[in-house]
Tab-separated table of C-alpha atoms in Angstrom:
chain	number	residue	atom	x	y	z
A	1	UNK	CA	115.562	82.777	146.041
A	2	UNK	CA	114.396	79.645	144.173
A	3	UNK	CA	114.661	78.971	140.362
A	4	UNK	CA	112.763	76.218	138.351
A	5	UNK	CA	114.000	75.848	134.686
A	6	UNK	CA	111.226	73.963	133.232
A	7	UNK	CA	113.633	71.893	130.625
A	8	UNK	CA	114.160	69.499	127.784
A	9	UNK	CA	117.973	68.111	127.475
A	10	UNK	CA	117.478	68.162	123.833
A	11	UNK	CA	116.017	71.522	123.247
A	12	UNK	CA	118.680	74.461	122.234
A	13	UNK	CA	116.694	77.140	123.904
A	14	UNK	CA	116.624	75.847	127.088
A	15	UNK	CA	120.309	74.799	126.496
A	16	UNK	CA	120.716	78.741	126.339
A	17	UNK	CA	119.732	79.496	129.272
A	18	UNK	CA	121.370	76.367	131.357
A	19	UNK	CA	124.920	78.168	129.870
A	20	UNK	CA	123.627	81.429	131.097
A	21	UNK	CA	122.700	80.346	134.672
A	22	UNK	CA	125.885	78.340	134.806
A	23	UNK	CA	128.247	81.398	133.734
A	24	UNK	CA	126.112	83.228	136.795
A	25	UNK	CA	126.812	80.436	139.387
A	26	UNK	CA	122.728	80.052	139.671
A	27	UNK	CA	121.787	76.712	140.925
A	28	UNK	CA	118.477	75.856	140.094
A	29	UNK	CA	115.824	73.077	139.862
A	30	UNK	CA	115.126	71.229	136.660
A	31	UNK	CA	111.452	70.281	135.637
A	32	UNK	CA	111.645	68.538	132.088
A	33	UNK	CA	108.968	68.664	129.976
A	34	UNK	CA	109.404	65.471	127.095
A	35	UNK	CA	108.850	67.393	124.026
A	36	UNK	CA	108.147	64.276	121.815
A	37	UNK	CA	105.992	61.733	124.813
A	38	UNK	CA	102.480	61.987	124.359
A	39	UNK	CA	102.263	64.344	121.776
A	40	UNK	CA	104.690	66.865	123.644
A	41	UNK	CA	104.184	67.385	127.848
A	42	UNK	CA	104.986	70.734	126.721
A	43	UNK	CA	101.118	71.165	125.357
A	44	UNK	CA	99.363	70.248	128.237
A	45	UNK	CA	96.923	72.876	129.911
A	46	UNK	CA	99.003	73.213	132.881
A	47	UNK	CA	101.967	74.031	130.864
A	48	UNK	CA	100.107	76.240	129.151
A	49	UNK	CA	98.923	78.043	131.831
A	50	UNK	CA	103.124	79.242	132.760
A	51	UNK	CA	103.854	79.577	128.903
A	52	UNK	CA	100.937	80.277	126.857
A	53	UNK	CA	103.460	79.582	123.657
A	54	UNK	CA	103.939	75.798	125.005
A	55	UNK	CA	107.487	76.248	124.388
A	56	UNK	CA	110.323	75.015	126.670
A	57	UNK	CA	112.089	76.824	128.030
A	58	UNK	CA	110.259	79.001	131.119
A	59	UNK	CA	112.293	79.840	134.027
A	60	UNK	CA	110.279	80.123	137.616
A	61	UNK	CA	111.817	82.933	139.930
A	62	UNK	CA	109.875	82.842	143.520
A	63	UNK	CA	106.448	82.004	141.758
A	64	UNK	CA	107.133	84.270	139.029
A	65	UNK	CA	107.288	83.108	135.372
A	66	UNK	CA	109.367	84.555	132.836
A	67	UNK	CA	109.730	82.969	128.833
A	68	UNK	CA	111.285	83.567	126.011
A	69	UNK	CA	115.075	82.226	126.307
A	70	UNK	CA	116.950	85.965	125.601
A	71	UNK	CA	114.020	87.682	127.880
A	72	UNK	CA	115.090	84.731	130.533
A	73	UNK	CA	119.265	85.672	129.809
A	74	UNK	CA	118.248	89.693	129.744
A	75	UNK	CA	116.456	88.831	133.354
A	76	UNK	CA	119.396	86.768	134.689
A	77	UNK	CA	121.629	89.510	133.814
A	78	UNK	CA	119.682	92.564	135.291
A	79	UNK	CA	118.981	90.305	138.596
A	80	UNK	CA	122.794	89.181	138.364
A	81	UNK	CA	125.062	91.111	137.059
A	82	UNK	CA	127.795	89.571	137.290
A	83	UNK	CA	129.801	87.923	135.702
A	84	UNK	CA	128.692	90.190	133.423
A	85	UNK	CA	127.283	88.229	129.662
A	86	UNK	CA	126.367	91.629	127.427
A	87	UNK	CA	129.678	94.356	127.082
A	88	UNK	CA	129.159	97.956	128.798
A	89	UNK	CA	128.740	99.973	126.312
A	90	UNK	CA	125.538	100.336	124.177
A	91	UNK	CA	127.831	99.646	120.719
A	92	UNK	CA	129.004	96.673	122.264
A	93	UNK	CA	125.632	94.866	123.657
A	94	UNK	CA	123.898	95.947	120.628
A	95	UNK	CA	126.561	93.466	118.106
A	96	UNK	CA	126.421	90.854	121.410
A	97	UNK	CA	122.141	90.895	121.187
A	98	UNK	CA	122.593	91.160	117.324
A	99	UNK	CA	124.842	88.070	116.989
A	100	UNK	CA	122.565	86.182	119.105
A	101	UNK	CA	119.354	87.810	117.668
A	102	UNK	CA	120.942	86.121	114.370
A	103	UNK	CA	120.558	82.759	115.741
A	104	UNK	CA	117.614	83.075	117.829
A	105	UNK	CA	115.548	84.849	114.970
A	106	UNK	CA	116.704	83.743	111.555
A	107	UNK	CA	118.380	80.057	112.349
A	108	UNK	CA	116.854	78.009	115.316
A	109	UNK	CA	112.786	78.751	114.585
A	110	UNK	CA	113.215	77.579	111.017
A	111	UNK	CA	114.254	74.627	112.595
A	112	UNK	CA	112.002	74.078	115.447
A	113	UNK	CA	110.494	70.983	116.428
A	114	UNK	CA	107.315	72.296	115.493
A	115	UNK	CA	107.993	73.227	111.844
A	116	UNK	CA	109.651	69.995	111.298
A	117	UNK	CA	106.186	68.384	111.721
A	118	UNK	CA	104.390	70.477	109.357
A	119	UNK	CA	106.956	70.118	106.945
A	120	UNK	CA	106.307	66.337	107.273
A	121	UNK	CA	103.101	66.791	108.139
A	122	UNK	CA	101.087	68.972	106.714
A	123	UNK	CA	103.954	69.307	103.266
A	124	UNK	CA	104.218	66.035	103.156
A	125	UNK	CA	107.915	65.920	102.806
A	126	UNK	CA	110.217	63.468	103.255
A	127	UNK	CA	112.863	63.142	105.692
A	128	UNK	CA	116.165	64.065	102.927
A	129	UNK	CA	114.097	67.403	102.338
A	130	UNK	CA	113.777	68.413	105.672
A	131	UNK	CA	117.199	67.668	106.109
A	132	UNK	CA	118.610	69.856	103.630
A	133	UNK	CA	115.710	72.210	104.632
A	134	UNK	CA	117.854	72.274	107.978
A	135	UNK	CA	121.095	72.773	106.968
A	136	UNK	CA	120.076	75.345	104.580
A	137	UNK	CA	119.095	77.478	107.550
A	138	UNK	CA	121.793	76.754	109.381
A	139	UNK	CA	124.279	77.505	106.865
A	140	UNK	CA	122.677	80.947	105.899
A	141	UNK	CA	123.315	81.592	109.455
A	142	UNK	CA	126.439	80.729	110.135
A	143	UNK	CA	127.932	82.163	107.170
A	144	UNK	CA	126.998	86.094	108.385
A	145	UNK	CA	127.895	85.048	112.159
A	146	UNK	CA	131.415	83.751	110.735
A	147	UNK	CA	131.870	87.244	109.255
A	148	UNK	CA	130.331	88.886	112.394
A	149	UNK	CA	132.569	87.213	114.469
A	150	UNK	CA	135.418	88.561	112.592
A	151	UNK	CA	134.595	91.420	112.701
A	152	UNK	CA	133.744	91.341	116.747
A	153	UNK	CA	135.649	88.600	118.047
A	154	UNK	CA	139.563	89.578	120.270
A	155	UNK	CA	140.977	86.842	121.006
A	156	UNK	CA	139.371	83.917	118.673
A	157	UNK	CA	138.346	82.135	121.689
A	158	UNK	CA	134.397	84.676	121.633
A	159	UNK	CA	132.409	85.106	119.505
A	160	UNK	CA	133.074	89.235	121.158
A	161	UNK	CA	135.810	90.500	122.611
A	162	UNK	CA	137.536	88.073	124.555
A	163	UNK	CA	134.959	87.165	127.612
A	164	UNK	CA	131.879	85.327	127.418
A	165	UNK	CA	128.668	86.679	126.357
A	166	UNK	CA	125.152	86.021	125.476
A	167	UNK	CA	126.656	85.918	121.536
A	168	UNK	CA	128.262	82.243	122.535
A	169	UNK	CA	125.781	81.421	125.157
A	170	UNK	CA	123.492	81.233	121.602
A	171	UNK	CA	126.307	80.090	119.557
A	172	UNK	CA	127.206	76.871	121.180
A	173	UNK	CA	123.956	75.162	121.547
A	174	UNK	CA	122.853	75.806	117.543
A	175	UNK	CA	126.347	74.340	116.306
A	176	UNK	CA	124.776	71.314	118.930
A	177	UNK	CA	122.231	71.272	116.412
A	178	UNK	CA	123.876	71.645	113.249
A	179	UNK	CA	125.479	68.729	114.544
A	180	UNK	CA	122.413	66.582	114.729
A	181	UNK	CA	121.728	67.545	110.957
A	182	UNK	CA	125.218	66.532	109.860
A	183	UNK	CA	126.438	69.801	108.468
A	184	UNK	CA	129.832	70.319	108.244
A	185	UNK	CA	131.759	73.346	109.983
A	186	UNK	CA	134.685	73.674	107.980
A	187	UNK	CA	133.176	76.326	106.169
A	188	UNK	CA	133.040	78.236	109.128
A	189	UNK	CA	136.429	78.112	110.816
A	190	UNK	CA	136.222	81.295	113.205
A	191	UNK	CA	133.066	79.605	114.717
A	192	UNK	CA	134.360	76.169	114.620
A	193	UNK	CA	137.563	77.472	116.499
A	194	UNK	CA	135.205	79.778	119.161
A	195	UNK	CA	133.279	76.755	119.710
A	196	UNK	CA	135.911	74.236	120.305
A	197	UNK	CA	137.208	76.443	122.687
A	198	UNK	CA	133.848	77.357	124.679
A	199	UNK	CA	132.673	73.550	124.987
A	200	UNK	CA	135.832	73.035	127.125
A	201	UNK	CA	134.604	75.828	129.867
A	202	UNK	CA	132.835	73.956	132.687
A	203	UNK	CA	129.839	75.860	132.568
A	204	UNK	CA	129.118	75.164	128.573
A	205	UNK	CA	130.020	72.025	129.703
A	206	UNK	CA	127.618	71.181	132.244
A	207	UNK	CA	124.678	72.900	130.351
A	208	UNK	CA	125.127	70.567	127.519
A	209	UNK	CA	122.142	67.611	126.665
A	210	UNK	CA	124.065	64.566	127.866
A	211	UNK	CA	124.588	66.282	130.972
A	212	UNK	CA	120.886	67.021	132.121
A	213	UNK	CA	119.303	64.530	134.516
A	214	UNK	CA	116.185	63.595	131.547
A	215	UNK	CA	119.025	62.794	128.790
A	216	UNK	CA	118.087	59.774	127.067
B	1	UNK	CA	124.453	112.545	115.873
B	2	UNK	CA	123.462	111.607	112.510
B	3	UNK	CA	120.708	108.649	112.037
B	4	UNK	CA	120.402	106.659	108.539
B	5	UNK	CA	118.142	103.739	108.605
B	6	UNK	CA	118.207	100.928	105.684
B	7	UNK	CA	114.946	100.081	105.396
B	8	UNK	CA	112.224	98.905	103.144
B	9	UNK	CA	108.561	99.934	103.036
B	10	UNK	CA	106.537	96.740	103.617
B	11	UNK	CA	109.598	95.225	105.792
B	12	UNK	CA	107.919	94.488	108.963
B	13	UNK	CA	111.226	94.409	110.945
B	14	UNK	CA	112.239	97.669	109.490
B	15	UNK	CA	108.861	99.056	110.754
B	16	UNK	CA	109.280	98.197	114.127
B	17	UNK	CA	112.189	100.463	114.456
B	18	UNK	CA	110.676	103.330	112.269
B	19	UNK	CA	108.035	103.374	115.413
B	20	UNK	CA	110.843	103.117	117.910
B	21	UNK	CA	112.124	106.249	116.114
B	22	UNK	CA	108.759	107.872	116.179
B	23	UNK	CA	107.838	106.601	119.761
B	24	UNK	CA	111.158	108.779	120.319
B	25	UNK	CA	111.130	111.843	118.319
B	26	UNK	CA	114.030	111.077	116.675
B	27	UNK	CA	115.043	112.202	113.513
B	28	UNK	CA	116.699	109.807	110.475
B	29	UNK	CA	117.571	109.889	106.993
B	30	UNK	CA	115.758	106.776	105.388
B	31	UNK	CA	117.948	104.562	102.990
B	32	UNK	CA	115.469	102.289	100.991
B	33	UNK	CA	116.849	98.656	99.904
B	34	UNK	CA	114.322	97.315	97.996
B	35	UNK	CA	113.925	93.752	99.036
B	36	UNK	CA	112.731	92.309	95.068
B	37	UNK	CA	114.631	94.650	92.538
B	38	UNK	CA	117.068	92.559	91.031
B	39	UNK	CA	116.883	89.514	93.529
B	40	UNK	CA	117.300	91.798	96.252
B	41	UNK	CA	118.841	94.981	96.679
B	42	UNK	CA	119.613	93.722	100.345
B	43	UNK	CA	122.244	90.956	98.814
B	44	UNK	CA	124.461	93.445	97.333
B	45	UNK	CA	128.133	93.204	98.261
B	46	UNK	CA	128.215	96.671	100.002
B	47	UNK	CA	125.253	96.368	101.497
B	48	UNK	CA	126.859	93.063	103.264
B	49	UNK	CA	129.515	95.093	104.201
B	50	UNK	CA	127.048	96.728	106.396
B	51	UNK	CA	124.962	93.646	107.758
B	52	UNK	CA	126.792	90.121	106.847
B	53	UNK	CA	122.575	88.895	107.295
B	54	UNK	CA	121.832	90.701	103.881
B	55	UNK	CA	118.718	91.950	105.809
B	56	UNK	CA	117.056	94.818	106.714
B	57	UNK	CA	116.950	97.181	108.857
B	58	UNK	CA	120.073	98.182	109.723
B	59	UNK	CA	120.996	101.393	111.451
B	60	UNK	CA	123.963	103.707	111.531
B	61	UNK	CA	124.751	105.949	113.831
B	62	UNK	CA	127.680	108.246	113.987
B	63	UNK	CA	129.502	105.656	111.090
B	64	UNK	CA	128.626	102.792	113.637
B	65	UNK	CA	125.863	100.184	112.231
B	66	UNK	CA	123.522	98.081	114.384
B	67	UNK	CA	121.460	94.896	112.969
B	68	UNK	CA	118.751	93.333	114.339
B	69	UNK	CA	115.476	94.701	115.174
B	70	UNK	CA	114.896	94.145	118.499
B	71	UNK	CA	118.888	95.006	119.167
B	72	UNK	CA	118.169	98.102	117.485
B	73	UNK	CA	115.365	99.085	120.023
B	74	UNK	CA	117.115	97.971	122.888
B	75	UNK	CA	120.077	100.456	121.593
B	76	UNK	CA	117.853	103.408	121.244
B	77	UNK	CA	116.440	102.255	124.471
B	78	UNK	CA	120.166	102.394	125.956
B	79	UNK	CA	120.903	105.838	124.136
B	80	UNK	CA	117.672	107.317	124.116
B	81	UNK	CA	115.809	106.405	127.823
B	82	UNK	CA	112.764	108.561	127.113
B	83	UNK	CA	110.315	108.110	126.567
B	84	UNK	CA	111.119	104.581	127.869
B	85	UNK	CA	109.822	101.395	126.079
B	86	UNK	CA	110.387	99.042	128.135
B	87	UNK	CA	109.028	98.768	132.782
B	88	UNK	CA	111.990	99.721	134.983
B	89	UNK	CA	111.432	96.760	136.693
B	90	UNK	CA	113.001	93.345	135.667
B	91	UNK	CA	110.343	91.189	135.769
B	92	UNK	CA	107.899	93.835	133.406
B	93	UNK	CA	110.782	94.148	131.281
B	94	UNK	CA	111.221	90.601	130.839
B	95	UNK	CA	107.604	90.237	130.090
B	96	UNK	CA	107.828	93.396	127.352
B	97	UNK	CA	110.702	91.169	125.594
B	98	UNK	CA	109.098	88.065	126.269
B	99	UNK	CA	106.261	88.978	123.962
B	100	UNK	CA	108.226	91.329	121.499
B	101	UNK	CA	110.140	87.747	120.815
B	102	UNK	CA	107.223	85.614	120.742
B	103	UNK	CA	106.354	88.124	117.469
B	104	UNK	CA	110.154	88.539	116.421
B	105	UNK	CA	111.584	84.768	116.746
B	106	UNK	CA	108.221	82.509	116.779
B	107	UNK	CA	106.135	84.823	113.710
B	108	UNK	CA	108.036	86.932	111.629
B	109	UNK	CA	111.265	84.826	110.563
B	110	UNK	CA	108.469	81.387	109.371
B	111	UNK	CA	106.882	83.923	106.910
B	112	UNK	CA	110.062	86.129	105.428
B	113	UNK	CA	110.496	86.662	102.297
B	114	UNK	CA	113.366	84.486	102.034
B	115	UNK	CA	111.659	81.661	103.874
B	116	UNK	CA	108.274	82.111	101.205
B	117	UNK	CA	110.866	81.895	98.462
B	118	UNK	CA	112.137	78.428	99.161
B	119	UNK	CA	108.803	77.175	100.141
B	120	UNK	CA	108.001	78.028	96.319
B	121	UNK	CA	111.033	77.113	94.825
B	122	UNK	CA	113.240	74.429	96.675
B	123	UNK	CA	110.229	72.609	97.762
B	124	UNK	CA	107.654	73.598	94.858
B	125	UNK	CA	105.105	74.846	96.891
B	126	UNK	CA	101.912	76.833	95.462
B	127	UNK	CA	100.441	79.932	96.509
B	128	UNK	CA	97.818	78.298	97.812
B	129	UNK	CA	99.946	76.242	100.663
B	130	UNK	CA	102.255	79.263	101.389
B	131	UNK	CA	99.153	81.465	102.385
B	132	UNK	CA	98.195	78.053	104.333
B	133	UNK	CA	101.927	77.896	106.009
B	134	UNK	CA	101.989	82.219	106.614
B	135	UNK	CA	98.271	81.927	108.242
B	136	UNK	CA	99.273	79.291	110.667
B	137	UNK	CA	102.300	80.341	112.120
B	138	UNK	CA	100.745	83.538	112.701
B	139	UNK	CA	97.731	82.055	113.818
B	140	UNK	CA	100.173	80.216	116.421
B	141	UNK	CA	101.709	83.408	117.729
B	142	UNK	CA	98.778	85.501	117.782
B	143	UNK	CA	96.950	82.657	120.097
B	144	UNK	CA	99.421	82.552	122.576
B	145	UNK	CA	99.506	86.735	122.317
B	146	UNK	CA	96.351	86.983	123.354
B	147	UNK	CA	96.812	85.303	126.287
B	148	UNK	CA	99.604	87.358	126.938
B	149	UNK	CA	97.829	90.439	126.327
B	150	UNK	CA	95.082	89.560	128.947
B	151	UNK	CA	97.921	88.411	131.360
B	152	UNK	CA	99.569	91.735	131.100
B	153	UNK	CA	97.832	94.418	129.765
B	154	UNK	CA	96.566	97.248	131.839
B	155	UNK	CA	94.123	99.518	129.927
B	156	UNK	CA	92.880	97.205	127.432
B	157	UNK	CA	95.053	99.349	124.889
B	158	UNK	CA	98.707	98.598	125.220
B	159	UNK	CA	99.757	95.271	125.412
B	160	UNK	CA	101.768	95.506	128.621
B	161	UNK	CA	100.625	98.103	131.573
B	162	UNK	CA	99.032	101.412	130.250
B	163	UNK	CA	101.884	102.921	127.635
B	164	UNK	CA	103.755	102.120	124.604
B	165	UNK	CA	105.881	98.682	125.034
B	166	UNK	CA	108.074	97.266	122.629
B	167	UNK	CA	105.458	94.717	122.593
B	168	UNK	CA	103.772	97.346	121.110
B	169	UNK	CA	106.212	98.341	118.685
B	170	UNK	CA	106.347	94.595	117.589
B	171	UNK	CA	102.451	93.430	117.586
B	172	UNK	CA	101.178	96.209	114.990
B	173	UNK	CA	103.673	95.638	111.770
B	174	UNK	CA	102.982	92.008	112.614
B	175	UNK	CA	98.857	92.966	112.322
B	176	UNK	CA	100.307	94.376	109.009
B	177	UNK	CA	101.582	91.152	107.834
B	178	UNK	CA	98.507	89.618	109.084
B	179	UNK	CA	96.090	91.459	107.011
B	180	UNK	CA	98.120	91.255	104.047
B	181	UNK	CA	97.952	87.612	104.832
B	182	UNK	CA	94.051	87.837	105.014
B	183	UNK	CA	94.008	86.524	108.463
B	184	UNK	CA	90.762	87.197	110.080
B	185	UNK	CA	91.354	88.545	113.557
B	186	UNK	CA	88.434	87.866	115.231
B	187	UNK	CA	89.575	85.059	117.413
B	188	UNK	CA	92.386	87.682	119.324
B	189	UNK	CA	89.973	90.191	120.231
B	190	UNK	CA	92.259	91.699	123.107
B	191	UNK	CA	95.265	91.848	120.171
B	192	UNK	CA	92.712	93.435	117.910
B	193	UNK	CA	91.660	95.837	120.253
B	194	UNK	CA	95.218	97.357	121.403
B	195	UNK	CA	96.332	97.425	117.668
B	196	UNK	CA	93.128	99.377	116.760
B	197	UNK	CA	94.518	102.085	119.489
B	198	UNK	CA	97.846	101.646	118.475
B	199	UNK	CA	97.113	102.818	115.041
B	200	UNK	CA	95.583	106.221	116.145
B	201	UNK	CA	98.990	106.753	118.416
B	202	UNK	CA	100.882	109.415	115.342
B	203	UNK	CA	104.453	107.650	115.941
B	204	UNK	CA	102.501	104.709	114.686
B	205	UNK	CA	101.039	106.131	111.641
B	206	UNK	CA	103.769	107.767	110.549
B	207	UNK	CA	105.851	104.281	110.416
B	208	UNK	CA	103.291	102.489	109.086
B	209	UNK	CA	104.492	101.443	105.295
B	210	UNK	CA	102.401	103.481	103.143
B	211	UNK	CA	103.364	106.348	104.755
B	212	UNK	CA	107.418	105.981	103.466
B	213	UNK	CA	109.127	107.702	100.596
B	214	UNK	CA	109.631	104.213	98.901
B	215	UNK	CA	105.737	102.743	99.100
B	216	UNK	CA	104.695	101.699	95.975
């Protein structure tokens, strides 16, 4: 079978799924799409016509597109089960897909590319606002997923239990971008600690921006 | 097994799971947290106890509580196969989730409360640019939906093959937010079409908002 991750180094979604496809042992062909070069490659018809949202990422399975970076992770796992990245039991994926629900819902589109220009844009706002704007978002976040992963985590390695799953698959690449906006992680030492210890496995590690072949 | 669901009337997240319920014939004792009383009934301590997000919904089953919307559907999915709301095959499954998340992460979480709250106070925005900023993202998704829709849909009715979807479950209480928004929805005709079926399915009317104890 042939995969095609169409791809931007810098983008935290398609980060996602580059963890996931590493954890799986899935090689695959990346086809980046420059989010910021002519007004985003991302928006051109042709691009359009695989992801009609113009969002990175899309992953291409034998001609077949699928979007959406947890629809992507849900695929992988149902066409690969293993090594396995939700629990078995219902309980169990339901606080994994909630924990990274939390971050794919209510932290990382607040953020997006995208808003950031109509902040500036269309709000006129300068560059200190949306940068508080940012780590506002973030921080609301990551103080419930702090509490969530004590109340999930076993071994304070996971953000669940004490294997990887789709919960630090999500995790990782958003503390990536809290990064970028200069917020500090102290507050959150359970994450800070799950983190620390995720970004040594080699698959986080390969997934990560200054890895990808279009890193800048 | 015993069903409570923490909801609120005009929470759109809340009412895709009321329709999940319906879609299933399941039974639940509704616990209204009402999202304005006293800056938020949803921030309370115990309330956090249940979902560290201060959001709603959340459900509880059996003493166990599941956040998240969509993790909440995908758990009744788990627990409850039948009627089924999502294909049995990956790649329409992927597609289902694909476009419930274009609604639940690209939509809904620009235009939350919360998010319409520090537009107007943080940033000092008037009423006048919010509606601006709640049309536009929707505007965004509902674009790229239609495209979807015609991509996917079978019977001109359901968004994805010929039955209820979870991209069912999550266009209409986005059409909800939509209207209240005063977004014409002319240019979707396809979206407008399934959700005017939709709203003639009963599980569907009987989540819609006005129809709860707690509608005001």
């Amino acid at each position: 079978m042939a995969l095609r991750l169409y791809t931007y180094w810098r983008s935290s979604a398609a980060y996602r799924v580059r963890i996931a496809l590493a954890v799986k042992g899935l090689q695959y062909e990346a086809v980046p799409r420059h989010l910021l070069r002519d007004g985003g490659e991302q928006r051109r018809p042709e691009y359009l016509e695989l992801n009609p949202q113009g969002l990175v990422p899309a992953l291409e399975h034998d001609g077949h597109v699928v979007t959406q970076s947890l629809a992507i992770c849900e695929y992988l796992e149902e066409t690969h089960p293993l090594p396995p990245l939700l629990p078995a039991d219902p309980l169990g994926r339901a606080a994994v897909r909630a924990m990274a629900l939390a971050i794919a819902c209510d932290v990382h589109p607040l953020n997006n590319l995208r808003v950031q220009q109509y902040l500036r844009g269309e709000l006129g706002q300068d560059d200190a606002t949306v940068s508080r704007w940012t780590r506002h978002w973030i921080d609301r976040g990551f103080v419930a997923f702090e509490r969530l992963i004590a109340r999930h985590t076993g071994d304070g390695r996971h953000c669940y239990g004490s294997s990887v799953t789709l919960a630090d698959v999500f995790l990782v690449p958003q503390v990536y971008n809290a990064r970028r906006a200069q917020l500090d992680l102290s507050p959150y030492p359970r994450l800070a600690a799950v983190v620390q210890h995720l970004e040594s496995v080699p698959a986080f590690a390969a997934a990560r921006p200054e890895a990808q072949p279009d890193a800048e």
